[in-house]
CSV table of C-alpha atoms in Angstrom, one decimal:
chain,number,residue,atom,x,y,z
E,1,UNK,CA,0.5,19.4,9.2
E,2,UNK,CA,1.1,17.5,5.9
E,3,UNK,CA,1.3,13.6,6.2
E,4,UNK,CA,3.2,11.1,4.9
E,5,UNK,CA,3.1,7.3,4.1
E,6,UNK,CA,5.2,4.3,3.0
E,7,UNK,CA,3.5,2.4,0.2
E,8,UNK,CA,4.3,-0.4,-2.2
E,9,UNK,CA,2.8,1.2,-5.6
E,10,UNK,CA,0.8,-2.2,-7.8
E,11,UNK,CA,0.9,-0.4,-10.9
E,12,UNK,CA,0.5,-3.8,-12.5
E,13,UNK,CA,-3.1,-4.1,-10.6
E,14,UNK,CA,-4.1,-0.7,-12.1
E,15,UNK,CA,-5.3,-2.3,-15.6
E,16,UNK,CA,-7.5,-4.5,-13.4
E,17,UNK,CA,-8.7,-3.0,-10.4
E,18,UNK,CA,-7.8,1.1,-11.1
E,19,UNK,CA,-11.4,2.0,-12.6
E,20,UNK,CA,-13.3,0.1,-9.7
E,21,UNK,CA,-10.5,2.1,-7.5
E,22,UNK,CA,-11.6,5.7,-8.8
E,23,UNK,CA,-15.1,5.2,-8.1
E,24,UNK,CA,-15.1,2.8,-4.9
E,25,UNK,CA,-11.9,3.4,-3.5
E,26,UNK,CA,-11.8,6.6,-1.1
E,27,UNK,CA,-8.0,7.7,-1.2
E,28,UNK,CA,-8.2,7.0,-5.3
E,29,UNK,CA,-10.2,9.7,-5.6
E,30,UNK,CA,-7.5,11.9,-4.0
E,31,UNK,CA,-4.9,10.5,-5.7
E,32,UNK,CA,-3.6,7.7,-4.0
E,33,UNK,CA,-2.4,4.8,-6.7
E,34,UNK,CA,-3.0,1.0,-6.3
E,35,UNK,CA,-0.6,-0.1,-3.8
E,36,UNK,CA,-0.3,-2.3,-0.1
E,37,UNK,CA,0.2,0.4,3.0
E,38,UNK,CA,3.9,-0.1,4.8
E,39,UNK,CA,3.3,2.5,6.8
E,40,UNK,CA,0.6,4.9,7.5
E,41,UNK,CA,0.8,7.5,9.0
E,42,UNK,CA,4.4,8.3,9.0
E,43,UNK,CA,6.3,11.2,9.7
E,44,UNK,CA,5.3,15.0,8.4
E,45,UNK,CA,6.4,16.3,5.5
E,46,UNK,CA,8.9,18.3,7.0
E,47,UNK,CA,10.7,15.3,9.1
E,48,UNK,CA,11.3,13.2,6.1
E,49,UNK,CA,15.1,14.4,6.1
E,50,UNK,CA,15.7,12.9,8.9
E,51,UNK,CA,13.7,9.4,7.9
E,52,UNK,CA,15.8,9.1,5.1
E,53,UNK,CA,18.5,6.9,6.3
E,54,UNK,CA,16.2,5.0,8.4
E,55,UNK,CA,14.2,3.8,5.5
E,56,UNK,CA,16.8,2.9,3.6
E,57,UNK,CA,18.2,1.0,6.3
E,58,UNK,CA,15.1,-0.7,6.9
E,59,UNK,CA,15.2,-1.7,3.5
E,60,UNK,CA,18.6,-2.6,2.5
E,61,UNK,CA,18.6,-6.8,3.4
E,62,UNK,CA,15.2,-6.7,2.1
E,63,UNK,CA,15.7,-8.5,-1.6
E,64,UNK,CA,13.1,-7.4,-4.1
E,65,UNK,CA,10.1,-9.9,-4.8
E,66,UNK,CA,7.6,-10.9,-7.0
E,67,UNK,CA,3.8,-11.9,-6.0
E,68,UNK,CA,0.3,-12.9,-7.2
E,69,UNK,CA,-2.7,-11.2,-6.5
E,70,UNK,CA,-5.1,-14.5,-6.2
E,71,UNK,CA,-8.1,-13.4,-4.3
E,72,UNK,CA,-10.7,-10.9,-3.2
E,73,UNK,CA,-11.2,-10.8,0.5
E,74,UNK,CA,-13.3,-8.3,2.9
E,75,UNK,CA,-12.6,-6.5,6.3
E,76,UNK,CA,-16.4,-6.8,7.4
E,77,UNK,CA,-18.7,-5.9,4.7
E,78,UNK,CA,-17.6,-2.7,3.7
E,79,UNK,CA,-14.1,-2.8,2.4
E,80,UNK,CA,-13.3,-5.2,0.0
E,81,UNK,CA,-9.6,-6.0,-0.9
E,82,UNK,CA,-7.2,-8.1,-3.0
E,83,UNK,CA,-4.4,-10.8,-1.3
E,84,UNK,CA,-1.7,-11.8,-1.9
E,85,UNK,CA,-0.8,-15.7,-2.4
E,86,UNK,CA,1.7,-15.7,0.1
E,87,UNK,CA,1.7,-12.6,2.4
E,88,UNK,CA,5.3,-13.5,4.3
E,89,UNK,CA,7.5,-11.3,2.1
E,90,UNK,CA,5.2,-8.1,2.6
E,91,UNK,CA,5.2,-9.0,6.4
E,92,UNK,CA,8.8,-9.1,6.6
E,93,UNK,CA,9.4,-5.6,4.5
E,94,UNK,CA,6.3,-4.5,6.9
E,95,UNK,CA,8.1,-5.8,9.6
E,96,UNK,CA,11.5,-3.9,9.4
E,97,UNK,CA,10.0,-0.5,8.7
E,98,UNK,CA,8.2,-0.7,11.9
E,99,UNK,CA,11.3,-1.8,13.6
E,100,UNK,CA,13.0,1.6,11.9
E,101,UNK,CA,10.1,3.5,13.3
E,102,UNK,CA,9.1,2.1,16.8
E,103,UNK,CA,7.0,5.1,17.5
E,104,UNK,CA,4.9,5.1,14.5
E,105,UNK,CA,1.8,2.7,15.1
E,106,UNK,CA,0.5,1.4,11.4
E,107,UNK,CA,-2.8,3.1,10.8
E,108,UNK,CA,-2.6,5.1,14.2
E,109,UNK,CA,-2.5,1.8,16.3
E,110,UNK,CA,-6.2,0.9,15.2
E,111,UNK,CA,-5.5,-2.7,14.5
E,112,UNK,CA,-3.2,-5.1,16.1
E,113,UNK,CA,-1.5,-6.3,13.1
E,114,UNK,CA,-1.4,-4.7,9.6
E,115,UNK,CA,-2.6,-7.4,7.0
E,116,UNK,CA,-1.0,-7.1,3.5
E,117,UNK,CA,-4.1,-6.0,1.0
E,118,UNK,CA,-4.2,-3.7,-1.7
E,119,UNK,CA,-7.5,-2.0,-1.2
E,120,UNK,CA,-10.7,-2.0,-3.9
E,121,UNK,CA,-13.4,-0.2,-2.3
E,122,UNK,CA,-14.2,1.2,0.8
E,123,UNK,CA,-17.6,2.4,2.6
E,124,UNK,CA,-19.4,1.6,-0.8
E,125,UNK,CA,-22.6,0.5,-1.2
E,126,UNK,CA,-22.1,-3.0,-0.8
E,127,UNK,CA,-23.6,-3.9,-3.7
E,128,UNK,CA,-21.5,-1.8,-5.8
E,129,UNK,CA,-18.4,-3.6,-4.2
E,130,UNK,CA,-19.7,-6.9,-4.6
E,131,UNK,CA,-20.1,-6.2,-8.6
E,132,UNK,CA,-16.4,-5.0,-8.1
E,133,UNK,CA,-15.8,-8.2,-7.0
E,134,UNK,CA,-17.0,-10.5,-9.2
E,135,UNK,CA,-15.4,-8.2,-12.3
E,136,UNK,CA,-12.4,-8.7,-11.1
E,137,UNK,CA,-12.0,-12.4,-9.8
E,138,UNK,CA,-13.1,-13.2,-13.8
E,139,UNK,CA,-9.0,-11.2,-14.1
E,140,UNK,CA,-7.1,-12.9,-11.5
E,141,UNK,CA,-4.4,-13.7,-10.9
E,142,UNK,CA,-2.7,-10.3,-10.6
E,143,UNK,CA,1.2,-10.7,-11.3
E,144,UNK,CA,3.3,-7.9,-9.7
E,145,UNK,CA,7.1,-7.1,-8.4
E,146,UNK,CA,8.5,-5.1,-5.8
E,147,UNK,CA,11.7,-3.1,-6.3
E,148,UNK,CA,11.0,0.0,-4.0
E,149,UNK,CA,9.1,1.9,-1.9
E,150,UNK,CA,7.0,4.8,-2.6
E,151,UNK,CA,6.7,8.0,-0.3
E,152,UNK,CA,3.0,9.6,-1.1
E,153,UNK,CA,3.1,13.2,0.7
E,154,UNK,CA,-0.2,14.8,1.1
E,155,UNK,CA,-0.6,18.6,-0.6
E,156,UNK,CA,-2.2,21.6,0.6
E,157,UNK,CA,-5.7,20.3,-1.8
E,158,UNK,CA,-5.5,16.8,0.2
E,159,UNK,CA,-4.8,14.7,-2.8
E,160,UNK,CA,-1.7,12.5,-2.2
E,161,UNK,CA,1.2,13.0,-4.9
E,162,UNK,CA,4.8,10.3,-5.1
E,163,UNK,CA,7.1,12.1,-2.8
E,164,UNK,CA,10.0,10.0,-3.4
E,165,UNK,CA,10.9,6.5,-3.8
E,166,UNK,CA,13.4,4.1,-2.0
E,167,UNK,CA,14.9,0.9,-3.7
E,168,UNK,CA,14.7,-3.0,-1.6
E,169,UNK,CA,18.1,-4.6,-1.2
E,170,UNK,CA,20.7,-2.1,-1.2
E,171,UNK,CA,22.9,-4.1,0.8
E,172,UNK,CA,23.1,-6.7,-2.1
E,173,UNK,CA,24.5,-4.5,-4.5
């Protein structure tokens, strides 16, 4: 069965990070863009009808926002990540898309609580992630905005491909 997931697309962390992302990034190299996970995994491809208005829902009080990319961090010492300065307005959007979807545990229910991070690399040599790393702190900050999110779909090949997208804030319009 074809999955799904909920992403915030960085496209503005591409010119920095995207080249280390094709070669040390394992979902790059099927497709997947820059981004910060919302939800993963989330419902087959061919449930999304009826996620529709849930999403949008989910997302309607939440106002679109801007952030800085400031620092590198690591989970362990094989996947290295950027951060966010201030990680609360990622959490909140986080926050109410799990709320929309009780039943759906972020990354299968592996960790307790999903930290924001927009992956670099990922069971890399480590040090092929640490040159990564030093590369791109010289480049930070990392300026970005969020308006929507982004519904990757996975195809028959296993690459990933933009499904859809969904706007923030409807509600204030």
């Amino acid at each position: 069965m074809r999955r799904t997931a909920l992403v915030i697309r960085a496209p503005e962390a591409d010119a920095v990070v995207g080249h280390w992302r094709e070669g040390l990034a394992s979902d790059a190299r099927r497709g997947v863009p820059a981004h910060f996970t919302v939800l993963f995994p989330f419902v087959p491809v061919v449930d999304i009808d009826g996620a529709r208005d849930r999403i949008a829902a989910a997302l309607a009080p939440i106002a679109p926002f801007e952030y800085a990319l400031t620092s590198t961090a690591w989970f362990g010492s094989d996947v290295l990540w950027l951060a966010p300065d201030d990680d609360v307005p990622f959490r909140t959007l986080i926050g109410s898309v799990e709320r929309a979807f009780p039943a759906l545990r972020p990354y299968g229910g592996a960790h307790a609580q999903t930290v924001p991070h927009l992956t670099i690399g990922d069971g890399r040599a480590l040090a092929d992630l640490q040159e990564a790393e030093r590369a791109i702190q010289a480049r930070l900050p990392i300026h970005g905005r969020v308006e929507r999110l982004t519904l990757l779909a996975e195809q028959s090949d296993a690459t990933w491909r933009t499904s859809e997208t969904f706007p923030l804030g409807r509600e204030r319009l």
